[in-house]
Short mmCIF file of C-alpha atoms in Angstrom, two decimals:
data_model
loop_
_atom_site.label_atom_id
_atom_site.label_comp_id
_atom_site.label_asym_id
_atom_site.label_seq_id
_atom_site.Cartn_x
_atom_site.Cartn_y
_atom_site.Cartn_z
CA UNK A 10 123.61 109.20 96.05
CA UNK A 11 121.47 108.33 93.00
CA UNK A 12 119.93 111.89 92.28
CA UNK A 13 116.10 111.74 91.16
CA UNK A 14 113.88 113.44 88.62
CA UNK A 15 110.43 113.74 88.61
CA UNK A 16 107.13 112.70 86.85
CA UNK A 17 104.73 116.08 86.62
CA UNK A 18 101.03 114.55 86.55
CA UNK A 19 99.40 117.41 83.87
CA UNK A 20 96.04 115.71 83.79
CA UNK A 21 95.26 112.67 86.04
CA UNK A 22 91.79 111.18 84.34
CA UNK A 23 89.33 109.74 86.41
CA UNK A 24 91.42 108.12 88.96
CA UNK A 25 94.71 107.54 88.99
CA UNK A 26 96.24 105.54 92.01
CA UNK A 27 100.18 104.81 93.29
CA UNK A 28 99.81 101.11 93.17
CA UNK A 29 101.78 98.06 94.75
CA UNK A 30 101.05 94.37 95.86
CA UNK A 31 99.16 96.31 98.75
CA UNK A 32 99.06 96.83 102.19
CA UNK A 33 99.63 93.37 103.39
CA UNK A 34 99.46 92.24 107.23
CA UNK A 35 97.13 94.90 109.00
CA UNK A 36 93.29 93.74 108.51
CA UNK A 37 92.85 92.35 111.93
CA UNK A 38 92.82 96.26 112.61
CA UNK A 39 90.32 97.05 109.93
CA UNK A 40 92.79 97.77 107.33
CA UNK A 41 92.34 96.98 103.78
CA UNK A 42 95.22 95.75 101.61
CA UNK A 43 94.45 97.49 98.50
CA UNK A 44 97.04 97.42 96.05
CA UNK A 45 96.14 97.14 92.05
CA UNK A 46 93.10 95.76 90.45
CA UNK A 47 94.68 93.50 88.35
CA UNK A 48 98.14 92.39 89.76
CA UNK A 49 98.50 90.53 85.84
CA UNK A 50 98.88 93.16 83.90
CA UNK A 51 101.04 95.45 86.86
CA UNK A 52 102.85 92.26 87.21
CA UNK A 53 103.74 92.51 83.92
CA UNK A 54 104.68 96.06 83.20
CA UNK A 55 107.36 95.48 85.80
CA UNK A 56 107.88 92.29 84.62
CA UNK A 57 108.62 93.87 81.39
CA UNK A 58 111.31 96.34 82.96
CA UNK A 59 113.52 94.00 84.84
CA UNK A 60 111.84 94.93 88.16
CA UNK A 61 111.19 94.10 91.83
CA UNK A 62 108.05 92.17 91.96
CA UNK A 63 106.22 95.18 94.15
CA UNK A 64 107.87 98.02 92.80
CA UNK A 65 104.65 100.61 92.46
CA UNK A 66 103.05 101.54 89.35
CA UNK A 67 100.26 103.87 88.87
CA UNK A 68 96.89 102.56 88.85
CA UNK A 69 95.04 105.17 85.40
CA UNK A 70 91.35 104.59 85.63
CA UNK A 71 89.25 105.13 82.26
CA UNK A 72 93.00 106.86 80.74
CA UNK A 73 92.86 110.30 79.98
CA UNK A 74 95.52 111.28 81.37
CA UNK A 75 98.92 113.17 80.39
CA UNK A 76 102.26 112.95 82.25
CA UNK A 77 105.48 114.92 81.77
CA UNK A 78 108.97 112.81 82.50
CA UNK A 79 111.37 115.25 83.19
CA UNK A 80 114.72 113.17 82.20
CA UNK A 81 114.89 110.40 80.33
CA UNK A 82 113.89 106.44 81.56
CA UNK A 83 112.23 103.48 80.20
CA UNK A 84 108.58 102.91 81.12
CA UNK A 85 105.59 100.44 80.51
CA UNK A 86 102.21 100.47 80.01
CA UNK A 87 99.81 97.49 80.73
CA UNK A 88 96.19 96.35 80.67
CA UNK A 89 93.43 98.88 78.91
CA UNK A 90 94.20 99.50 75.40
CA UNK A 91 95.03 103.07 76.07
CA UNK A 92 95.96 105.30 72.58
CA UNK A 93 99.14 106.67 74.07
CA UNK A 94 101.48 109.89 71.98
CA UNK A 95 104.14 111.73 72.90
CA UNK A 96 103.52 115.45 72.39
CA UNK A 97 106.71 116.73 71.92
CA UNK A 98 108.94 115.43 69.72
CA UNK A 99 106.33 113.07 67.95
CA UNK A 100 108.23 113.34 64.63
CA UNK A 101 110.69 110.95 65.94
CA UNK A 102 108.64 108.26 67.50
CA UNK A 103 107.98 105.10 66.53
CA UNK A 104 104.19 103.99 66.75
CA UNK A 105 104.20 102.96 70.58
CA UNK A 106 101.83 100.75 72.56
CA UNK A 107 100.67 98.68 75.28
CA UNK A 108 102.08 95.34 76.66
CA UNK A 109 105.67 96.71 75.83
CA UNK A 110 108.26 98.58 76.99
CA UNK A 111 109.04 102.33 76.40
CA UNK A 112 111.92 104.82 75.88
CA UNK A 113 111.18 108.19 77.18
CA UNK A 114 113.18 111.12 76.09
CA UNK A 115 114.28 114.13 79.16
CA UNK A 116 111.06 116.46 78.52
CA UNK A 117 108.61 114.47 76.77
CA UNK A 118 104.54 114.34 77.74
CA UNK A 119 102.94 111.22 77.42
CA UNK A 120 99.16 111.13 76.68
CA UNK A 121 97.57 108.41 77.51
CA UNK A 122 94.28 108.62 75.94
CA UNK A 123 91.00 107.01 77.10
CA UNK A 124 90.34 103.24 76.97
CA UNK A 125 89.37 101.30 74.26
CA UNK A 126 88.73 97.76 76.01
CA UNK A 127 89.67 97.32 79.25
CA UNK A 128 89.50 99.81 82.30
CA UNK A 129 92.59 100.33 84.12
CA UNK A 130 96.02 100.43 82.81
CA UNK A 131 99.65 100.26 84.66
CA UNK A 132 101.99 102.43 84.60
CA UNK A 133 105.74 101.47 85.59
CA UNK A 134 108.77 102.93 85.27
CA UNK A 135 112.37 101.12 85.15
CA UNK A 136 113.59 101.59 89.05
CA UNK A 137 109.92 102.19 90.44
CA UNK A 138 108.97 105.35 91.60
CA UNK A 139 110.76 106.56 94.50
CA UNK A 140 108.39 107.00 97.52
CA UNK A 141 107.70 106.31 101.60
CA UNK A 142 105.91 103.62 102.93
CA UNK A 143 103.47 103.99 104.78
CA UNK A 144 102.39 100.57 106.77
CA UNK A 145 105.03 98.46 104.41
CA UNK A 146 102.65 99.74 101.08
CA UNK A 147 103.02 102.89 98.97
CA UNK A 148 98.91 101.67 97.74
CA UNK A 149 96.94 104.88 97.42
CA UNK A 150 94.31 104.43 99.75
CA UNK A 151 91.99 107.14 99.74
CA UNK A 152 89.56 106.01 102.18
CA UNK A 153 91.64 105.03 104.73
CA UNK A 154 94.03 108.06 104.00
CA UNK A 155 96.84 105.87 103.78
CA UNK A 156 99.64 106.38 101.19
CA UNK A 157 101.15 108.43 99.03
CA UNK A 158 99.60 112.45 99.43
CA UNK A 159 97.65 111.07 102.09
CA UNK A 160 96.15 108.40 100.61
CA UNK A 161 94.55 110.63 97.56
CA UNK A 162 94.05 109.66 93.84
CA UNK A 163 96.38 111.78 92.15
CA UNK A 164 95.90 115.38 90.78
CA UNK A 165 97.34 117.71 88.34
CA UNK A 166 100.44 119.09 89.32
CA UNK A 167 101.45 115.89 92.08
CA UNK A 168 105.39 115.03 91.04
CA UNK A 169 106.75 111.93 91.92
CA UNK A 170 110.43 111.04 91.55
CA UNK A 171 112.31 108.28 90.00
CA UNK A 172 116.05 107.64 89.58
CA UNK A 173 117.98 109.01 86.85
CA UNK A 174 119.70 106.67 84.24
CA UNK A 175 122.78 107.09 82.40
CA UNK A 176 122.08 107.15 78.47
CA UNK A 177 124.05 103.80 78.44
CA UNK A 178 122.21 102.14 80.66
CA UNK A 179 119.10 103.46 78.93
CA UNK A 180 120.76 102.47 75.40
CA UNK A 181 121.89 98.44 76.91
CA UNK A 182 118.01 97.96 77.81
CA UNK A 183 116.47 96.72 75.01
CA UNK A 184 112.62 96.65 74.33
CA UNK A 185 110.50 93.56 75.68
CA UNK A 186 107.26 92.82 74.72
CA UNK A 187 104.37 90.65 76.21
CA UNK A 188 104.05 87.68 74.58
CA UNK A 189 100.66 88.36 72.69
CA UNK A 190 98.91 84.83 74.52
CA UNK A 191 99.60 86.44 77.65
CA UNK A 192 97.46 89.82 76.62
CA UNK A 193 93.86 88.98 77.86
CA UNK A 194 90.96 90.09 75.69
CA UNK A 195 89.63 92.22 78.46
CA UNK A 196 85.85 92.12 75.57
CA UNK A 197 85.52 88.36 76.07
CA UNK A 198 82.44 87.45 78.12
CA UNK A 199 83.84 86.43 81.05
CA UNK A 200 83.48 83.24 83.27
CA UNK A 201 83.65 83.26 86.76
CA UNK A 202 85.63 80.53 89.00
CA UNK A 203 83.33 79.97 92.62
CA UNK A 204 84.80 78.39 95.29
CA UNK A 205 81.94 77.03 97.15
CA UNK A 206 83.04 78.35 100.51
CA UNK A 207 81.33 80.50 103.66
CA UNK A 208 77.66 80.11 104.09
CA UNK A 209 77.28 78.41 100.06
CA UNK A 210 74.90 75.74 101.69
CA UNK A 211 72.47 77.79 103.43
CA UNK A 212 71.94 78.97 99.66
CA UNK A 213 68.70 76.26 98.24
CA UNK A 214 69.46 74.20 95.27
CA UNK A 215 67.27 76.08 93.05
CA UNK A 216 68.88 79.33 93.85
CA UNK A 217 72.56 78.33 93.65
CA UNK A 218 71.38 76.77 90.01
CA UNK A 219 69.76 80.31 89.33
CA UNK A 220 73.44 81.87 90.99
CA UNK A 221 75.19 79.68 88.17
CA UNK A 222 73.29 79.80 85.05
CA UNK A 223 71.97 82.78 84.53
CA UNK A 224 74.10 85.38 82.88
CA UNK A 225 75.28 88.74 84.73
CA UNK A 226 75.79 92.25 83.41
CA UNK A 227 77.91 94.33 85.99
CA UNK A 228 76.72 97.77 87.18
CA UNK A 229 77.84 101.06 86.65
CA UNK A 230 78.01 101.53 90.77
CA UNK A 231 81.39 98.98 90.85
CA UNK A 232 84.21 100.13 92.31
CA UNK A 233 87.43 98.62 93.95
CA UNK A 234 85.49 97.88 96.76
CA UNK A 235 83.29 95.42 95.25
CA UNK A 236 81.83 94.59 91.86
CA UNK A 237 77.49 94.67 91.77
CA UNK A 238 76.27 92.60 89.59
CA UNK A 239 72.89 93.18 87.85
CA UNK A 240 70.54 90.57 86.62
CA UNK A 241 67.38 88.49 88.09
CA UNK A 242 67.52 88.61 91.86
CA UNK A 243 67.83 85.68 94.16
CA UNK A 244 64.33 85.53 95.94
CA UNK A 245 64.56 85.04 99.93
CA UNK A 246 68.01 85.02 100.53
CA UNK A 247 69.46 83.77 103.66
CA UNK A 248 69.54 85.99 106.86
CA UNK A 249 72.28 88.07 107.85
CA UNK A 250 74.66 86.03 110.13
CA UNK A 251 77.56 87.30 112.39
CA UNK A 252 79.71 89.60 110.84
CA UNK A 253 82.73 87.88 109.76
CA UNK A 254 86.13 88.21 108.06
CA UNK A 255 85.78 88.59 103.85
CA UNK A 256 88.51 87.15 102.02
CA UNK A 257 88.98 88.47 98.52
CA UNK A 258 86.90 87.47 96.10
CA UNK A 259 83.74 86.66 98.32
CA UNK A 260 80.41 87.13 96.76
CA UNK A 261 77.85 88.67 98.67
CA UNK A 262 74.24 88.15 98.16
CA UNK A 263 72.52 91.50 99.60
CA UNK A 264 69.02 91.31 100.81
CA UNK A 265 68.34 92.98 97.34
CA UNK A 266 69.68 89.80 96.28
CA UNK A 267 72.58 90.76 93.54
CA UNK A 268 75.83 89.46 94.25
CA UNK A 269 78.37 91.80 95.06
CA UNK A 270 82.16 91.04 94.85
CA UNK A 271 84.46 91.54 97.12
CA UNK A 272 87.67 93.40 95.59
CA UNK A 273 90.89 95.14 96.72
CA UNK A 274 89.48 98.18 98.81
CA UNK A 275 86.80 95.74 100.46
CA UNK A 276 86.25 96.14 104.49
CA UNK A 277 87.93 93.43 106.35
CA UNK A 278 84.66 92.02 107.54
CA UNK A 279 80.78 92.19 107.21
CA UNK A 280 77.47 90.11 108.01
CA UNK A 281 75.96 89.34 104.34
CA UNK A 282 75.63 85.43 103.64
CA UNK A 283 78.12 84.27 100.95
CA UNK A 284 78.78 81.99 98.62
CA UNK A 285 82.31 81.53 98.47
CA UNK A 286 84.68 83.61 96.55
CA UNK A 287 85.79 84.10 93.05
CA UNK A 288 89.34 83.25 91.40
CA UNK A 289 91.69 85.88 91.97
CA UNK A 290 92.68 85.52 88.77
CA UNK A 291 89.23 85.85 87.24
CA UNK A 292 88.38 88.76 90.14
CA UNK A 293 91.64 90.54 88.09
CA UNK A 294 90.26 89.92 84.59
CA UNK A 295 86.35 91.38 86.39
CA UNK A 296 88.08 94.56 87.73
CA UNK A 297 88.75 95.40 83.56
CA UNK A 298 85.10 94.73 82.51
CA UNK A 299 83.52 97.72 81.62
CA UNK A 300 79.40 98.31 82.83
CA UNK A 301 77.18 96.31 81.38
CA UNK A 302 79.66 94.01 79.85
CA UNK A 303 78.47 90.13 80.77
CA UNK A 304 79.43 87.46 83.00
CA UNK A 305 78.50 83.83 84.67
CA UNK A 306 79.57 81.76 87.20
CA UNK A 307 81.07 78.68 87.80
CA UNK A 308 81.77 75.67 90.60
CA UNK A 309 85.27 74.85 90.69
CA UNK A 310 87.48 73.44 93.93
CA UNK A 311 90.33 75.71 95.59
CA UNK A 312 92.57 73.26 95.19
CA UNK A 313 92.35 73.84 91.79
CA UNK A 314 92.03 77.76 91.90
CA UNK A 315 94.99 77.18 94.08
CA UNK A 316 97.11 75.24 91.22
CA UNK A 317 96.57 78.79 89.05
CA UNK A 318 98.20 80.98 91.42
CA UNK A 319 100.42 79.34 92.14
CA UNK A 320 101.83 78.62 88.34
CA UNK A 321 100.78 82.70 88.29
CA UNK A 322 102.80 83.23 91.13
CA UNK A 323 105.73 81.31 90.45
CA UNK A 324 106.09 82.41 86.35
CA UNK A 325 106.43 86.31 87.92
CA UNK A 326 108.63 86.01 91.80
CA UNK B 23 85.74 71.22 117.76
CA UNK B 24 86.85 73.73 115.30
CA UNK B 25 86.05 73.42 111.14
CA UNK B 26 88.23 74.11 108.51
CA UNK B 27 87.23 75.29 105.21
CA UNK B 28 88.96 76.74 102.42
CA UNK B 29 87.88 79.64 101.47
CA UNK B 30 89.87 80.93 98.56
CA UNK B 31 93.56 80.07 97.31
CA UNK B 32 94.78 81.33 100.27
CA UNK B 33 92.67 81.53 103.64
CA UNK B 34 91.04 79.53 105.54
CA UNK B 35 88.16 79.71 107.80
CA UNK B 36 87.86 78.06 111.14
CA UNK B 37 84.38 77.99 112.59
CA UNK B 38 83.14 76.82 115.61
CA UNK B 39 79.71 76.18 117.42
CA UNK B 40 80.98 76.22 121.16
CA UNK B 41 80.76 78.99 122.72
CA UNK B 42 84.04 78.11 124.62
CA UNK B 43 85.52 77.43 121.42
CA UNK B 44 84.05 80.64 120.22
CA UNK B 45 85.57 82.77 123.21
CA UNK B 46 89.34 81.41 122.23
CA UNK B 47 89.46 82.52 118.81
CA UNK B 48 91.82 85.88 119.82
CA UNK B 49 94.19 83.13 121.50
CA UNK B 50 94.10 80.55 118.91
CA UNK B 51 94.82 83.70 116.50
CA UNK B 52 98.03 84.55 118.56
CA UNK B 53 99.13 80.78 118.60
CA UNK B 54 98.55 80.82 114.91
CA UNK B 55 100.84 83.75 114.53
CA UNK B 56 103.43 82.08 116.57
CA UNK B 57 103.31 78.49 115.40
CA UNK B 58 103.01 79.04 111.87
CA UNK B 59 105.23 81.68 108.98
CA UNK B 60 104.06 82.46 106.24
CA UNK B 61 100.90 83.51 107.06
CA UNK B 62 100.23 87.42 106.40
CA UNK B 63 96.96 88.37 108.15
CA UNK B 64 94.08 86.71 111.09
CA UNK B 65 91.14 88.18 110.81
CA UNK B 66 89.07 87.58 113.97
CA UNK B 67 85.48 87.63 114.46
CA UNK B 68 82.51 85.82 116.86
CA UNK B 69 82.74 82.78 115.84
CA UNK B 70 84.97 82.92 113.20
CA UNK B 71 88.90 83.45 112.05
CA UNK B 72 89.98 84.26 109.05
CA UNK B 73 94.11 83.24 108.87
CA UNK B 74 95.35 84.74 104.93
CA UNK B 75 98.51 82.91 104.19
CA UNK B 76 100.73 83.32 101.44
CA UNK B 77 101.67 81.12 98.20
CA UNK B 78 104.00 79.33 100.65
CA UNK B 79 101.50 78.54 102.85
CA UNK B 80 100.96 75.34 103.56
CA UNK B 81 97.27 74.73 104.13
CA UNK B 82 97.99 71.31 106.12
CA UNK B 83 100.20 73.11 108.95
CA UNK B 84 97.15 75.29 109.71
CA UNK B 85 95.05 72.26 110.47
CA UNK B 86 97.36 70.81 112.88
CA UNK B 87 98.13 74.17 114.69
CA UNK B 88 94.81 74.29 115.12
CA UNK B 89 94.56 70.64 116.45
CA UNK B 90 97.18 71.44 118.66
CA UNK B 91 95.50 74.49 120.15
CA UNK B 92 92.46 72.48 120.67
CA UNK B 93 94.34 70.47 123.18
CA UNK B 94 95.73 72.94 125.18
CA UNK B 95 92.17 75.11 124.98
CA UNK B 96 91.60 75.04 129.04
CA UNK B 97 95.14 76.81 129.35
CA UNK B 98 94.07 79.62 128.17
CA UNK B 99 95.56 82.87 128.83
CA UNK B 100 93.62 86.22 129.90
CA UNK B 101 92.74 89.06 128.29
CA UNK B 102 93.58 92.79 129.46
CA UNK B 103 91.04 95.43 130.46
CA UNK B 104 91.28 98.35 128.56
CA UNK B 105 89.65 102.25 130.13
CA UNK B 106 88.28 104.47 127.65
CA UNK B 107 87.93 107.41 128.98
CA UNK B 108 84.49 109.04 127.55
CA UNK B 109 82.47 112.33 127.50
CA UNK B 110 78.40 112.31 127.90
CA UNK B 111 78.28 115.87 128.09
CA UNK B 112 75.36 117.68 125.78
CA UNK B 113 77.53 119.91 123.30
CA UNK B 114 79.66 116.25 122.29
CA UNK B 115 76.27 113.87 122.06
CA UNK B 116 73.81 114.99 119.90
CA UNK B 117 71.96 111.96 119.77
CA UNK B 118 71.61 111.40 123.55
CA UNK B 119 68.46 113.13 124.09
CA UNK B 120 66.91 111.62 120.74
CA UNK B 121 67.79 108.37 121.86
CA UNK B 122 66.52 109.22 126.05
CA UNK B 123 63.33 109.69 124.82
CA UNK B 124 62.89 106.64 122.29
CA UNK B 125 64.25 104.13 125.42
CA UNK B 126 61.81 106.12 127.55
CA UNK B 127 64.31 106.86 129.81
CA UNK B 128 66.59 109.66 131.08
CA UNK B 129 69.38 110.99 129.86
CA UNK B 130 71.09 110.52 133.19
CA UNK B 131 69.88 106.52 133.59
CA UNK B 132 71.18 106.51 129.39
CA UNK B 133 74.52 107.35 130.99
CA UNK B 134 74.64 105.40 133.94
CA UNK B 135 73.60 102.07 131.76
CA UNK B 136 76.11 102.97 128.90
CA UNK B 137 78.74 103.03 131.61
CA UNK B 138 78.25 100.06 133.85
CA UNK B 139 78.37 97.33 131.59
CA UNK B 140 81.93 95.67 131.05
CA UNK B 141 82.43 95.57 127.21
CA UNK B 142 84.32 92.76 125.07
CA UNK B 143 85.80 93.38 121.55
CA UNK B 144 84.11 91.97 119.62
CA UNK B 145 85.81 92.27 116.18
CA UNK B 146 87.89 95.17 114.97
CA UNK B 147 86.44 96.43 110.60
CA UNK B 148 84.56 98.50 108.90
CA UNK B 149 87.35 101.00 108.68
CA UNK B 150 90.98 100.66 110.61
CA UNK B 151 90.36 100.37 114.03
CA UNK B 152 86.69 100.91 114.40
CA UNK B 153 86.38 98.55 117.38
CA UNK B 154 82.54 96.34 117.66
CA UNK B 155 82.06 96.18 121.59
CA UNK B 156 79.05 93.80 122.50
CA UNK B 157 78.13 93.72 125.89
CA UNK B 158 75.42 96.84 126.03
CA UNK B 159 72.94 96.78 128.33
CA UNK B 160 69.64 95.47 126.46
CA UNK B 161 67.68 98.30 127.86
CA UNK B 162 69.92 100.59 125.83
CA UNK B 163 69.37 98.27 122.50
CA UNK B 164 67.79 100.17 119.58
CA UNK B 165 67.89 99.85 115.77
CA UNK B 166 70.34 102.40 113.82
CA UNK B 167 68.95 105.13 112.52
CA UNK B 168 67.29 104.68 108.98
CA UNK B 169 69.61 107.00 107.29
CA UNK B 170 72.94 107.23 108.27
CA UNK B 171 74.65 110.59 108.82
CA UNK B 172 77.90 111.85 106.01
CA UNK B 173 79.70 112.62 108.95
CA UNK B 174 80.12 111.45 111.73
CA UNK B 175 83.32 113.12 113.87
CA UNK B 176 86.18 111.17 115.20
CA UNK B 177 86.03 110.09 118.34
CA UNK B 178 82.18 110.09 118.69
CA UNK B 179 80.89 107.23 121.18
CA UNK B 180 78.34 105.48 119.88
CA UNK B 181 75.67 102.54 120.30
CA UNK B 182 73.41 100.80 117.86
CA UNK B 183 71.52 97.00 118.01
CA UNK B 184 73.95 95.45 120.93
CA UNK B 185 76.44 97.05 120.19
CA UNK B 186 78.85 100.10 121.57
CA UNK B 187 81.96 102.03 119.74
CA UNK B 188 83.86 104.62 119.55
CA UNK B 189 84.31 106.43 115.85
CA UNK B 190 88.99 105.88 115.00
CA UNK B 191 88.11 108.91 112.16
CA UNK B 192 86.13 110.83 110.39
CA UNK B 193 83.16 108.67 108.55
CA UNK B 194 79.69 108.26 107.63
CA UNK B 195 78.43 106.84 110.21
CA UNK B 196 74.49 105.17 111.08
CA UNK B 197 74.75 104.34 114.64
CA UNK B 198 73.62 106.98 117.37
CA UNK B 199 76.13 109.60 119.39
CA UNK B 200 76.13 109.64 122.73
CA UNK B 201 78.89 111.10 123.54
CA UNK B 202 83.10 111.29 122.78
CA UNK B 203 85.85 110.15 123.69
CA UNK B 204 89.50 112.40 123.66
CA UNK B 205 91.55 108.87 122.24
CA UNK B 206 92.10 108.24 119.12
CA UNK B 207 91.15 104.46 118.22
CA UNK B 208 93.62 104.44 115.21
CA UNK B 209 96.74 105.98 114.73
CA UNK B 210 98.84 105.31 111.83
CA UNK B 211 101.59 107.38 113.65
CA UNK B 212 101.89 105.00 116.34
CA UNK B 213 103.87 101.78 116.77
CA UNK B 214 100.43 100.14 118.66
CA UNK B 215 98.48 101.44 115.87
CA UNK B 216 95.55 99.84 117.08
CA UNK B 217 95.44 99.66 120.75
CA UNK B 218 92.50 97.15 121.31
CA UNK B 219 92.40 92.87 120.13
CA UNK B 220 89.95 90.83 119.96
CA UNK B 221 88.62 89.42 123.23
CA UNK B 222 89.98 92.82 125.69
CA UNK B 223 87.95 94.26 127.61
CA UNK B 224 86.79 97.44 128.42
CA UNK B 225 85.37 99.97 130.21
CA UNK B 226 83.51 103.56 130.19
CA UNK B 227 85.33 106.40 132.17
CA UNK B 228 83.22 109.94 132.43
CA UNK B 229 84.90 112.53 131.97
CA UNK B 230 82.86 115.88 133.04
CA UNK B 231 83.34 118.35 130.45
CA UNK B 232 86.34 120.75 131.63
CA UNK B 233 88.38 117.44 131.91
CA UNK B 234 87.79 116.33 128.24
CA UNK B 235 88.62 119.76 127.04
CA UNK B 236 91.85 119.45 129.37
CA UNK B 237 92.29 115.80 128.63
CA UNK B 238 96.19 115.06 127.86
CA UNK B 239 96.75 118.81 128.64
CA UNK B 240 98.74 117.61 131.76
CA UNK B 241 102.04 117.09 131.54
CA UNK B 242 103.51 114.71 134.07
#
């Protein structure tokens, strides 16, 4: 039997969730899939540790967290650029950065500072966290009360378990780094590939041009359910239609004329008119943008974005 | 005729303008689940169906399966009728009096009209197990509340627009609460987490307040 060690949350920061690839297969009964808001960084964190692609990790929004490790282990933090420091044995430590595997000694406390660029950092641990799944997933879903701790965000003194590795096992795992060309710059202006679909043709030519030509800013009201945009509102938005299923990345235009891009915690059905969906790789990049950063749209095809997506999936699977 | 449109990297939206085809969407969902591998989710709504695959899914195979289904559309299976016990007692129905006043009906008339209808599960969403039931008597049609209530208790029997629903768990809500059901429409601990499927028919069976309080107590 494998012995387990615990990781204790000393400070959770604004929001810390457990995530895996998400709760697949229950959308017909209204269960949102959830999972990482940015699968690119999540997948890299697991890959650096040679973990299974569905290994649970922590999604730490805005940083500001502190974690205590009972036993030695290897971790990786990818995504938002957060300062990382060990509070104990500081002197012994080499500088630690994101996008690489990190050796942690028994009893160390890791401080994760406020994010300088990007919103969400993913902390994976070699071998994954040991958690019971609910509806085939360990992802936290506060609104649905599904996942560890009945779905709520992690709080101070929560403990998560991981497998103890022998000194020999740990010594034999060299440090891995993400090659720099795979590390996104979250400060850049982002262009989102829009796959036209749903009610795209219900919008006038002029409305479509307006959407494709303007720059939008992210609203501070954005979250894992939807990213709200600010800009010049569309006039005379087509009428709300019969409710229908909402695909990941759907761009809905409510009566106020400002787009909302539906993300991982989206509700499964809705009735606002939709222009189509943005590509999911762009959605991951969008979910790393701070409020007030700017974005714009360009038209693309489902086929082109599917090829991008397949290349991403093949790379990580 | 069904139209098939790709909406993103792994999802296809199937829609139709024909009533017969729309009514058959729940059956089409079952058919696709059995015919195709690599389908992860299918969400049925009134006149559309979203079929979500994974990276292995061939879009062409969905299109072929939809065509095969159309050929045998006449041999449709029927859906079950599901009885939901509800209690319209005042203590459990905070909005019933106001609803009756707004509709210029008596409380008893509202109750009678509500339980006479046979409803149909139109779609499931908003939150786990929230089931939109169409078929509300037009005399009971009211817009949603202008300000939603921050906490509607689980089991609340509600009406709004042309629909009725039972809240599966505590949540904010803007529908009018006219009673309560003792049964759960979503229970993550059960194999069948949500008893209803899109296309099913639903009848409301009235319980007295005493029956409501003792519901589920009888050990047979």
